[in-house]
Amino acid sequence: MVETGTLRVKSGLAEMLKGGVIMDVTTAEQARIAEEAGAVAVMALERVPADIRAQGGVARMADPTKISEIMESVTIPVMAKVRIGHFVEAQILQALEVDYIDESEVLTPADPTYHINKWAFAVPFVCGARNLGEACRRIAEGAAMIRTKGEPGTGNVIEAVRHMRLMNEQIRRVLNAEEEEVVSLSKEFGAPLYVLRAIRDKGRLPMVNFAAGGIATPADAAMMMQLGCDGVFVGSGIFKSTDPAKRAQAIVQATTHFMDAARLAVISRDLGEAMEGMIIEEIPPHEMMQTR
Amino acid sequence: MIIGILDLQGAVREHRTSLERLGVAVRAVKDVSDLDGLSGIVFPGGESTAMQRLAAGSLRDRLRELAHNGFPMFGTCAGMILLANTVDGKATPHLGGMDIAVARNASGRQVHSFETTLAVKGIGPDVPAVFIRAPYIVRIGPDVDALAEYNETIVMARQGQLLVASFHPELTEDVRIHRMFVDIARQHRHQNEIQQKQEATQL
């Protein structure tokens, strides 16, 4: 018997991406730069989060022509984003045969209440989370990979750190809980009980968990890895910097050698200007992406 | 006996779990110095282009030397690509050492990734196999033994101490393929010890 689209096949690709960097790209040329630098996958987009934030308006799935161009230009996996809840955009991406779908808060949500039923798809999904409850709910909806939300397009790592630390703390509580406390934790976190039980079985989140949302430097990437992330997404941080190829390569190296400070010191040298960052407190509440 | 796992990127944790279930000591390899004292090394699944960028300089040179000198190595998916002498028709091997030609992403994009069971020579008729954007072996040299086929395409092979698979035994609970590799490494270590003793007595 041959089975496609099983959870093992879906989460299996995420396992293969571990320890790697997934880069946002908007053109075939950028995709080639990312692949050459050692990216494990690219995220095909029409605009990077920093530009979506600056330009405002409704942000949607990219034009299929653009996605296909990027798919044809590289041999590494290609991911693409759909709006939260927009299952038809997801159907289109599956028809294009993208390798992973990101149901992303970077785009304008399409459903005020629900996320996509990801079990209905053979293509795997990655979803953002700010805490363990969100992560577990997305897993229960069929997500095969999780990432922190952070605050996309800011070049400011503080929100990704906040989300990762909170998730770590909540996972520790689940692991240390007495059996009779687990149901209460499920209620407290808004996390389906069966996912909490899977965490207790495995000793960790049952799906791969990457860092995303504000990573701009090799040190940011290494910090997220030391906090326990399985890998890193870099959105605006590469192609909004002054020397994308060099920075991309440096972030790839830093994600692999995240424990080696002497090496990180070499990796971090002479990278040109990082993207201009934003102070989170200066962003009006309605422009925050992570609360979507 | 210690088995190393190339820890630059990819499914390192899963290989560690499989090897530890066999009672083998495991070491993550990030630098050339981590190779000292190993009895074998595993190249995990991951993205071969990324691994190739990361396995550079002295680490790559040493691995290449070992691959060409009968050191026990086991590559799955991307790891198999690293060991192949020919990749996508080009004789520019990453490490090389194994007389096989592989086609990358031959099983297609992720939506076509699949799991099945395979008959593996020397193991059994029912080995679970997970194929993820898998490379296939399109040609093997005379010294290479094909160990498994899927749809008449070779997906697992051995040449001396080099073992490769298109699929991911590390994503399953079944450790028989890992045991096959551990046996190769153990036997190689044993033969080395005998040889060293003989050389010592000759002196």
Short mmCIF file of C-alpha atoms in Angstrom, two decimals:
data_model
loop_
_atom_site.label_atom_id
_atom_site.label_comp_id
_atom_site.label_asym_id
_atom_site.label_seq_id
_atom_site.Cartn_x
_atom_site.Cartn_y
_atom_site.Cartn_z
CA MET A 1 0.00 0.00 0.00
CA VAL A 2 1.18 3.49 -0.83
CA GLU A 3 -0.17 6.45 1.13
CA THR A 4 0.35 10.13 0.41
CA GLY A 5 -0.55 13.10 2.63
CA THR A 6 -0.23 11.18 5.92
CA LEU A 7 0.71 13.10 9.05
CA ARG A 8 4.06 11.32 9.07
CA VAL A 9 4.78 12.43 5.52
CA LYS A 10 3.62 15.99 6.30
CA SER A 11 5.51 16.44 9.55
CA GLY A 12 8.42 14.47 8.05
CA LEU A 13 9.27 17.31 5.67
CA ALA A 14 9.34 19.73 8.62
CA GLU A 15 11.72 17.33 10.42
CA MET A 16 14.05 17.53 7.41
CA LEU A 17 14.08 21.34 7.57
CA LYS A 18 15.27 21.38 11.20
CA GLY A 19 18.41 23.35 11.94
CA GLY A 20 17.82 25.35 8.77
CA VAL A 21 16.69 28.78 7.63
CA ILE A 22 13.57 29.46 5.56
CA MET A 23 13.73 32.77 3.71
CA ASP A 24 11.02 35.07 2.35
CA VAL A 25 11.56 35.82 -1.35
CA THR A 26 9.55 37.87 -3.83
CA THR A 27 11.37 37.04 -7.09
CA ALA A 28 13.10 34.10 -8.77
CA GLU A 29 16.37 36.02 -8.47
CA GLN A 30 15.97 36.33 -4.68
CA ALA A 31 15.05 32.64 -4.46
CA ARG A 32 18.32 31.73 -6.17
CA ILE A 33 20.27 33.95 -3.76
CA ALA A 34 18.54 32.23 -0.84
CA GLU A 35 19.27 28.73 -2.20
CA GLU A 36 22.88 29.64 -2.92
CA ALA A 37 23.27 30.92 0.66
CA GLY A 38 22.08 27.57 2.04
CA ALA A 39 18.39 28.18 2.80
CA VAL A 40 16.48 24.91 3.41
CA ALA A 41 13.33 26.37 1.82
CA VAL A 42 11.94 29.64 0.52
CA MET A 43 8.63 31.37 1.20
CA ALA A 44 7.21 32.79 -2.04
CA LEU A 45 5.53 36.14 -1.48
CA GLU A 46 4.38 39.18 -3.41
CA ARG A 47 5.69 41.58 -0.75
CA VAL A 48 7.79 40.97 2.36
CA PRO A 49 6.06 41.70 5.70
CA ALA A 50 7.87 45.04 6.15
CA ASP A 51 6.38 46.28 2.85
CA ILE A 52 2.93 44.86 3.63
CA ARG A 53 3.07 46.78 6.89
CA ALA A 54 4.28 49.99 5.22
CA GLN A 55 1.81 49.89 2.32
CA GLY A 56 -1.29 48.84 4.23
CA GLY A 57 -4.43 47.56 2.47
CA VAL A 58 -5.58 43.96 2.21
CA ALA A 59 -2.71 41.47 1.78
CA ARG A 60 -3.61 38.26 -0.09
CA MET A 61 -2.07 35.07 -1.48
CA ALA A 62 0.57 35.85 -4.13
CA ASP A 63 -0.17 35.62 -7.86
CA PRO A 64 0.24 31.97 -8.98
CA THR A 65 2.53 33.12 -11.82
CA LYS A 66 4.92 34.57 -9.28
CA ILE A 67 4.81 31.41 -7.14
CA SER A 68 5.36 29.17 -10.18
CA GLU A 69 8.34 31.27 -11.29
CA ILE A 70 9.94 30.84 -7.90
CA MET A 71 9.15 27.09 -7.88
CA GLU A 72 10.88 26.71 -11.24
CA SER A 73 13.97 28.66 -10.20
CA VAL A 74 15.10 26.53 -7.23
CA THR A 75 15.26 22.86 -6.21
CA ILE A 76 14.68 23.43 -2.47
CA PRO A 77 11.10 23.27 -1.12
CA VAL A 78 8.87 26.29 -1.83
CA MET A 79 6.31 27.47 0.70
CA ALA A 80 3.61 30.08 0.14
CA LYS A 81 1.19 31.98 2.36
CA VAL A 82 -2.58 32.00 2.51
CA ARG A 83 -4.84 34.23 4.57
CA ILE A 84 -6.03 32.77 7.88
CA GLY A 85 -9.20 30.77 7.15
CA HIS A 86 -8.97 31.14 3.36
CA PHE A 87 -9.34 27.52 2.36
CA VAL A 88 -9.74 28.30 -1.34
CA GLU A 89 -6.40 30.10 -1.50
CA ALA A 90 -5.05 26.91 0.11
CA GLN A 91 -6.78 24.73 -2.52
CA ILE A 92 -5.12 26.85 -5.22
CA LEU A 93 -1.68 26.49 -3.62
CA GLN A 94 -2.21 22.73 -3.38
CA ALA A 95 -3.13 22.65 -7.08
CA LEU A 96 0.13 24.52 -7.79
CA GLU A 97 1.92 21.83 -5.75
CA VAL A 98 3.73 24.17 -3.39
CA ASP A 99 5.56 22.09 -0.78
CA TYR A 100 4.20 23.79 2.36
CA ILE A 101 1.36 26.25 3.04
CA ASP A 102 1.79 28.95 5.68
CA GLU A 103 -1.60 30.01 7.08
CA SER A 104 -0.24 33.36 8.04
CA GLU A 105 -1.08 36.38 10.14
CA VAL A 106 1.15 38.41 7.81
CA LEU A 107 -1.74 38.41 5.32
CA THR A 108 -5.14 39.93 6.11
CA PRO A 109 -7.36 37.28 7.72
CA ALA A 110 -10.25 35.97 5.58
CA ASP A 111 -12.30 34.32 8.34
CA PRO A 112 -13.12 36.18 11.57
CA THR A 113 -13.63 32.96 13.56
CA TYR A 114 -12.01 29.87 12.13
CA HIS A 115 -8.72 28.65 10.79
CA ILE A 116 -8.54 26.24 7.84
CA ASN A 117 -9.32 22.56 8.42
CA LYS A 118 -5.85 21.46 7.46
CA TRP A 119 -6.68 17.74 7.67
CA ALA A 120 -8.51 18.18 4.34
CA PHE A 121 -5.22 18.80 2.50
CA ALA A 122 -2.36 16.57 1.32
CA VAL A 123 0.02 19.53 1.36
CA PRO A 124 1.27 20.22 4.89
CA PHE A 125 0.64 23.48 6.75
CA VAL A 126 2.74 25.61 9.07
CA CYS A 127 0.94 27.99 11.44
CA GLY A 128 2.03 30.73 13.81
CA ALA A 129 1.50 30.66 17.57
CA ARG A 130 2.11 33.05 20.47
CA ASN A 131 1.61 30.46 23.19
CA LEU A 132 1.06 26.76 23.75
CA GLY A 133 -2.72 27.00 23.44
CA GLU A 134 -2.51 28.47 19.94
CA ALA A 135 0.13 25.92 18.94
CA CYS A 136 -2.00 23.00 20.18
CA ARG A 137 -5.17 24.29 18.54
CA ARG A 138 -3.36 24.62 15.20
CA ILE A 139 -2.00 21.07 15.61
CA ALA A 140 -5.53 19.84 16.32
CA GLU A 141 -6.65 21.53 13.09
CA GLY A 142 -3.98 19.55 11.23
CA ALA A 143 -0.91 21.81 11.18
CA ALA A 144 2.25 19.71 10.70
CA MET A 145 4.66 22.47 11.74
CA ILE A 146 4.50 25.43 14.14
CA ARG A 147 6.38 28.71 14.25
CA THR A 148 6.35 31.56 16.72
CA LYS A 149 4.42 34.56 15.42
CA GLY A 150 6.75 37.21 16.74
CA GLU A 151 5.87 40.54 15.18
CA PRO A 152 6.48 40.21 11.43
CA GLY A 153 8.21 42.91 9.40
CA THR A 154 9.64 44.74 12.41
CA GLY A 155 13.22 43.42 12.49
CA ASN A 156 12.67 43.37 16.24
CA VAL A 157 13.14 39.96 17.85
CA ILE A 158 11.47 40.74 21.19
CA GLU A 159 8.07 39.29 20.30
CA ALA A 160 9.52 36.04 18.95
CA VAL A 161 11.48 35.72 22.18
CA ARG A 162 8.36 36.45 24.22
CA HIS A 163 6.40 33.75 22.37
CA MET A 164 9.14 31.14 22.57
CA ARG A 165 9.79 31.72 26.26
CA LEU A 166 6.10 31.52 27.04
CA MET A 167 5.76 28.30 25.04
CA ASN A 168 8.76 26.78 26.82
CA GLU A 169 7.36 27.74 30.21
CA GLN A 170 3.94 26.29 29.39
CA ILE A 171 5.47 23.06 28.02
CA ARG A 172 7.45 22.70 31.26
CA ARG A 173 4.21 23.06 33.23
CA VAL A 174 2.58 20.35 31.10
CA LEU A 175 5.56 18.02 31.58
CA ASN A 176 5.75 18.60 35.34
CA ALA A 177 2.01 18.39 35.98
CA GLU A 178 0.43 15.58 37.99
CA GLU A 179 -2.00 13.53 35.89
CA GLU A 180 -5.03 15.15 37.58
CA GLU A 181 -3.74 18.63 36.69
CA VAL A 182 -3.58 18.01 32.95
CA VAL A 183 -7.28 18.58 32.22
CA SER A 184 -7.16 21.89 34.08
CA LEU A 185 -4.11 22.91 32.08
CA SER A 186 -6.01 22.05 28.92
CA LYS A 187 -8.74 24.47 30.03
CA GLU A 188 -6.28 27.14 31.18
CA PHE A 189 -4.26 27.12 27.96
CA GLY A 190 -7.19 26.56 25.61
CA ALA A 191 -5.26 23.52 24.38
CA PRO A 192 -6.93 20.28 23.25
CA LEU A 193 -6.25 17.59 25.85
CA TYR A 194 -4.99 15.01 23.38
CA VAL A 195 -2.24 17.35 22.20
CA LEU A 196 -1.15 17.97 25.80
CA ARG A 197 -1.00 14.21 26.29
CA ALA A 198 1.16 13.94 23.15
CA ILE A 199 3.50 16.55 24.64
CA ARG A 200 3.76 14.49 27.83
CA ASP A 201 4.51 11.35 25.79
CA LYS A 202 7.20 12.99 23.67
CA GLY A 203 8.63 15.36 26.26
CA ARG A 204 8.23 18.22 23.79
CA LEU A 205 5.83 19.74 21.26
CA PRO A 206 4.83 16.89 18.90
CA MET A 207 5.54 19.08 15.85
CA VAL A 208 8.63 20.96 14.75
CA ASN A 209 8.64 24.54 16.06
CA PHE A 210 10.53 27.27 14.20
CA ALA A 211 11.19 30.87 15.21
CA ALA A 212 9.65 33.63 13.10
CA GLY A 213 8.73 37.28 13.24
CA GLY A 214 11.54 39.83 13.71
CA ILE A 215 14.74 37.84 13.17
CA ALA A 216 17.25 40.18 11.48
CA THR A 217 20.78 39.14 12.49
CA PRO A 218 22.85 35.95 12.92
CA ALA A 219 22.79 36.62 16.67
CA ASP A 220 18.97 36.77 16.61
CA ALA A 221 18.86 33.40 14.85
CA ALA A 222 21.34 31.80 17.26
CA MET A 223 19.44 33.20 20.25
CA MET A 224 16.19 31.65 19.04
CA MET A 225 18.01 28.33 18.52
CA GLN A 226 19.45 28.48 22.04
CA LEU A 227 15.94 29.10 23.32
CA GLY A 228 15.02 25.73 21.82
CA CYS A 229 13.58 26.49 18.39
CA ASP A 230 14.11 23.86 15.69
CA GLY A 231 14.99 26.37 12.97
CA VAL A 232 14.38 29.90 11.79
CA PHE A 233 12.21 31.83 9.34
CA VAL A 234 13.65 35.12 8.15
CA GLY A 235 11.11 37.36 6.47
CA SER A 236 12.09 40.93 5.74
CA GLY A 237 15.43 40.60 7.53
CA ILE A 238 17.42 39.45 4.50
CA PHE A 239 16.18 41.32 1.46
CA LYS A 240 15.60 44.55 3.42
CA SER A 241 19.27 44.59 4.45
CA THR A 242 22.07 46.19 2.42
CA ASP A 243 23.89 42.94 1.55
CA PRO A 244 21.28 40.16 1.30
CA ALA A 245 23.55 37.38 -0.01
CA LYS A 246 26.10 37.85 2.73
CA ARG A 247 23.54 38.25 5.50
CA ALA A 248 21.61 35.19 4.28
CA GLN A 249 24.74 33.07 4.39
CA ALA A 250 25.65 34.40 7.85
CA ILE A 251 22.22 33.59 9.27
CA VAL A 252 22.42 30.05 7.82
CA GLN A 253 25.83 29.54 9.47
CA ALA A 254 24.63 31.00 12.77
CA THR A 255 21.59 28.69 12.84
CA THR A 256 23.88 25.64 12.52
CA HIS A 257 26.65 26.84 14.87
CA PHE A 258 24.33 28.52 17.37
CA MET A 259 26.26 27.31 20.43
CA ASP A 260 29.69 28.39 19.19
CA ALA A 261 30.20 32.02 20.28
CA ALA A 262 33.69 32.30 18.77
CA ARG A 263 32.32 31.23 15.44
CA LEU A 264 29.30 33.54 15.77
CA ALA A 265 31.72 36.44 16.31
CA VAL A 266 33.33 35.67 12.94
CA ILE A 267 30.00 35.07 11.22
CA SER A 268 28.60 38.41 12.45
CA ARG A 269 31.40 40.57 10.99
CA ASP A 270 30.97 43.12 8.17
CA LEU A 271 27.43 42.23 7.11
CA GLY A 272 26.45 45.78 6.14
CA GLU A 273 23.35 47.42 7.57
CA ALA A 274 20.59 45.23 9.00
CA MET A 275 17.01 46.18 8.09
CA GLU A 276 15.76 49.26 9.85
CA GLY A 277 13.80 48.02 12.85
CA MET A 278 10.59 49.10 14.56
CA ILE A 279 9.83 49.62 18.24
CA ILE A 280 6.85 47.38 19.10
CA GLU A 281 5.31 49.92 21.48
CA GLU A 282 5.14 52.45 18.63
CA ILE A 283 2.94 50.20 16.48
CA PRO A 284 -0.77 51.04 16.81
CA PRO A 285 -2.74 48.05 18.19
CA HIS A 286 -4.78 47.60 14.99
CA GLU A 287 -1.55 47.25 13.00
CA MET A 288 -0.20 44.40 15.14
CA MET A 289 -0.13 41.18 13.07
CA GLN A 290 0.40 38.68 15.88
CA THR A 291 -3.07 39.22 17.39
CA ARG A 292 -4.77 38.05 14.19
CA MET B 1 31.70 2.17 19.89
CA ILE B 2 30.48 5.66 18.95
CA ILE B 3 28.50 6.51 15.83
CA GLY B 4 28.51 10.12 14.66
CA ILE B 5 25.61 11.99 13.05
CA LEU B 6 26.42 14.91 10.79
CA ASP B 7 24.68 17.73 12.68
CA LEU B 8 24.62 20.63 10.26
CA GLN B 9 20.94 20.53 9.44
CA GLY B 10 18.15 17.96 9.11
CA ALA B 11 16.69 14.95 10.92
CA VAL B 12 19.52 14.53 13.43
CA ARG B 13 17.26 13.90 16.43
CA GLU B 14 15.43 11.04 14.70
CA HIS B 15 18.65 9.22 13.80
CA ARG B 16 19.88 9.70 17.35
CA THR B 17 16.70 8.11 18.69
CA SER B 18 16.99 5.12 16.34
CA LEU B 19 20.67 4.51 17.19
CA GLU B 20 20.14 4.95 20.94
CA ARG B 21 17.35 2.40 20.80
CA LEU B 22 20.02 -0.03 19.60
CA GLY B 23 22.17 0.85 22.59
CA VAL B 24 24.78 2.68 20.54
CA ALA B 25 26.61 5.79 21.80
CA VAL B 26 25.97 8.75 19.52
CA ARG B 27 27.89 11.97 18.87
CA ALA B 28 26.72 15.03 16.93
CA VAL B 29 29.31 16.11 14.37
CA LYS B 30 29.55 19.82 13.57
CA ASP B 31 33.31 20.17 13.20
CA VAL B 32 36.20 18.12 11.85
CA SER B 33 37.44 17.54 15.41
CA ASP B 34 34.18 15.74 16.25
CA LEU B 35 35.18 12.94 13.86
CA ASP B 36 37.99 11.60 16.06
CA GLY B 37 37.32 8.16 17.49
CA LEU B 38 34.11 7.44 15.60
CA SER B 39 33.33 3.97 14.24
CA GLY B 40 30.86 5.24 11.66
CA ILE B 41 28.88 8.28 10.65
CA VAL B 42 25.29 8.92 9.58
CA PHE B 43 24.33 11.62 7.08
CA PRO B 44 20.73 12.48 7.93
CA GLY B 45 17.89 13.57 5.72
CA GLY B 46 17.59 17.29 5.17
CA GLU B 47 18.20 19.64 2.27
CA SER B 48 21.23 18.50 0.32
CA THR B 49 22.03 21.96 -1.08
CA ALA B 50 22.03 23.48 2.42
CA MET B 51 24.12 20.62 3.85
CA GLN B 52 26.58 20.99 1.01
CA ARG B 53 27.04 24.70 1.82
CA LEU B 54 27.50 23.90 5.51
CA ALA B 55 29.85 20.94 5.08
CA ALA B 56 32.75 23.04 3.85
CA GLY B 57 36.48 23.36 4.35
CA SER B 58 38.36 20.85 6.49
CA LEU B 59 35.19 19.01 7.56
CA ARG B 60 34.27 18.31 3.94
CA ASP B 61 37.84 17.33 3.04
CA ARG B 62 38.08 14.85 5.90
CA LEU B 63 34.64 13.35 5.20
CA ARG B 64 35.57 12.96 1.55
CA GLU B 65 38.77 11.17 2.54
CA LEU B 66 36.87 8.83 4.86
CA ALA B 67 34.18 8.12 2.25
CA HIS B 68 36.82 7.06 -0.26
CA ASN B 69 38.70 4.89 2.24
CA GLY B 70 36.13 2.39 3.41
CA PHE B 71 34.92 4.19 6.53
CA PRO B 72 31.36 3.10 7.50
CA MET B 73 28.86 5.72 6.37
CA PHE B 74 25.08 5.67 6.16
CA GLY B 75 23.20 8.34 4.18
CA THR B 76 19.45 8.76 4.05
CA CYS B 77 17.81 10.97 1.38
CA ALA B 78 19.97 14.12 1.36
CA GLY B 79 22.71 12.05 2.99
CA MET B 80 22.60 9.65 0.04
CA ILE B 81 23.05 12.61 -2.34
CA LEU B 82 26.19 13.65 -0.45
CA LEU B 83 27.73 10.19 -0.99
CA ALA B 84 26.76 9.68 -4.65
CA ASN B 85 29.46 10.03 -7.30
CA THR B 86 26.95 11.42 -9.80
CA VAL B 87 24.06 13.77 -8.99
CA ASP B 88 21.50 14.81 -11.62
CA GLY B 89 23.83 13.67 -14.39
CA LYS B 90 26.77 15.73 -13.13
CA ALA B 91 29.97 14.13 -11.85
CA THR B 92 30.52 16.83 -9.25
CA PRO B 93 29.97 14.83 -6.09
CA HIS B 94 29.48 16.58 -2.76
CA LEU B 95 31.55 14.00 -0.95
CA GLY B 96 31.26 11.10 -3.34
CA GLY B 97 32.68 7.66 -2.66
CA MET B 98 29.76 5.58 -3.84
CA ASP B 99 29.50 4.49 -7.45
CA ILE B 100 25.86 5.45 -7.94
CA ALA B 101 24.04 8.10 -9.93
CA VAL B 102 21.08 9.74 -8.21
CA ALA B 103 18.29 11.99 -9.43
CA ARG B 104 17.27 14.59 -6.85
CA ASN B 105 13.60 15.15 -5.97
CA ALA B 106 12.74 12.23 -8.27
CA SER B 107 9.59 11.37 -6.30
CA GLY B 108 8.25 14.84 -7.06
CA ARG B 109 7.06 17.72 -4.93
CA GLN B 110 5.84 17.29 -1.36
CA VAL B 111 2.23 16.50 -2.31
CA HIS B 112 3.59 13.30 -3.92
CA SER B 113 5.66 12.27 -0.88
CA PHE B 114 4.47 8.93 0.45
CA GLU B 115 4.93 6.05 2.82
CA THR B 116 4.86 2.35 2.01
CA THR B 117 6.56 -0.91 2.94
CA LEU B 118 9.46 -2.38 1.00
CA ALA B 119 11.25 -5.69 0.70
CA VAL B 120 14.85 -5.07 1.76
CA LYS B 121 17.51 -7.65 0.95
CA GLY B 122 18.98 -9.07 4.17
CA ILE B 123 16.22 -7.61 6.35
CA GLY B 124 12.75 -8.67 5.30
CA PRO B 125 9.71 -8.15 3.08
CA ASP B 126 7.97 -5.54 5.23
CA VAL B 127 10.26 -2.63 6.03
CA PRO B 128 8.35 0.67 6.49
CA ALA B 129 9.71 3.40 4.22
CA VAL B 130 8.86 7.12 4.22
CA PHE B 131 9.76 8.94 1.00
CA ILE B 132 9.91 12.74 1.23
CA ARG B 133 10.75 14.61 -1.98
CA ALA B 134 12.99 11.63 -2.39
CA PRO B 135 15.99 11.13 -4.65
CA TYR B 136 16.15 7.85 -6.59
CA ILE B 137 19.18 5.82 -7.63
CA VAL B 138 19.20 5.76 -11.42
CA ARG B 139 22.40 3.79 -11.99
CA ILE B 140 24.71 1.63 -9.90
CA GLY B 141 28.27 0.54 -10.56
CA PRO B 142 29.49 -3.10 -10.59
CA ASP B 143 30.61 -3.01 -6.93
CA VAL B 144 27.26 -1.77 -5.67
CA ASP B 145 24.60 -4.09 -4.31
CA ALA B 146 20.97 -2.96 -4.78
CA LEU B 147 19.11 -3.74 -1.55
CA ALA B 148 15.62 -2.43 -2.23
CA GLU B 149 13.48 -1.28 -5.12
CA TYR B 150 10.30 0.72 -5.42
CA ASN B 151 8.45 0.59 -8.76
CA GLU B 152 11.54 -0.96 -10.37
CA THR B 153 13.73 1.92 -9.21
CA ILE B 154 16.59 1.29 -6.79
CA VAL B 155 16.01 3.06 -3.47
CA MET B 156 18.57 1.42 -1.19
CA ALA B 157 22.10 0.21 -1.89
CA ARG B 158 25.40 -0.81 -0.37
CA GLN B 159 28.99 -0.60 -1.54
CA GLY B 160 31.48 -1.92 1.00
CA GLN B 161 30.94 0.04 4.19
CA LEU B 162 28.75 2.67 2.49
CA LEU B 163 24.99 2.28 2.93
CA VAL B 164 22.40 4.59 1.38
CA ALA B 165 18.60 4.87 1.24
CA SER B 166 16.27 7.21 -0.67
CA PHE B 167 13.80 7.02 2.19
CA HIS B 168 13.81 7.76 5.92
CA PRO B 169 14.05 4.77 8.26
CA GLU B 170 14.70 7.37 11.00
CA LEU B 171 11.08 8.54 10.75
CA THR B 172 9.78 5.11 11.74
CA GLU B 173 10.00 2.96 14.86
CA ASP B 174 11.62 0.17 12.86
CA VAL B 175 15.36 0.10 13.61
CA ARG B 176 16.36 -2.86 11.43
CA ILE B 177 18.10 -0.72 8.80
CA HIS B 178 19.99 1.15 11.52
CA ARG B 179 20.98 -2.22 12.96
CA MET B 180 22.33 -3.24 9.55
CA PHE B 181 24.53 -0.14 9.57
CA VAL B 182 25.65 -0.63 13.17
CA ASP B 183 26.64 -4.20 12.25
CA ILE B 184 28.68 -2.88 9.30
CA ALA B 185 30.44 -0.40 11.60
CA ARG B 186 31.04 -3.01 14.30
CA GLN B 187 32.49 -5.52 11.84
CA HIS B 188 34.72 -2.86 10.30
CA ARG B 189 35.98 -1.87 13.74
CA HIS B 190 36.66 -5.50 14.61
CA GLN B 191 38.64 -6.06 11.39
CA ASN B 192 40.66 -2.91 12.05
CA GLU B 193 41.52 -4.17 15.53
CA ILE B 194 42.67 -7.54 14.17
CA GLN B 195 44.75 -5.81 11.52
CA GLN B 196 46.35 -3.51 14.10
CA LYS B 197 47.21 -6.49 16.32
CA GLN B 198 48.79 -8.30 13.38
CA GLU B 199 50.82 -5.24 12.48
CA ALA B 200 51.90 -4.90 16.09
CA THR B 201 53.11 -8.53 16.28
CA GLN B 202 54.93 -8.19 12.97
CA LEU B 203 56.85 -5.27 14.44
#
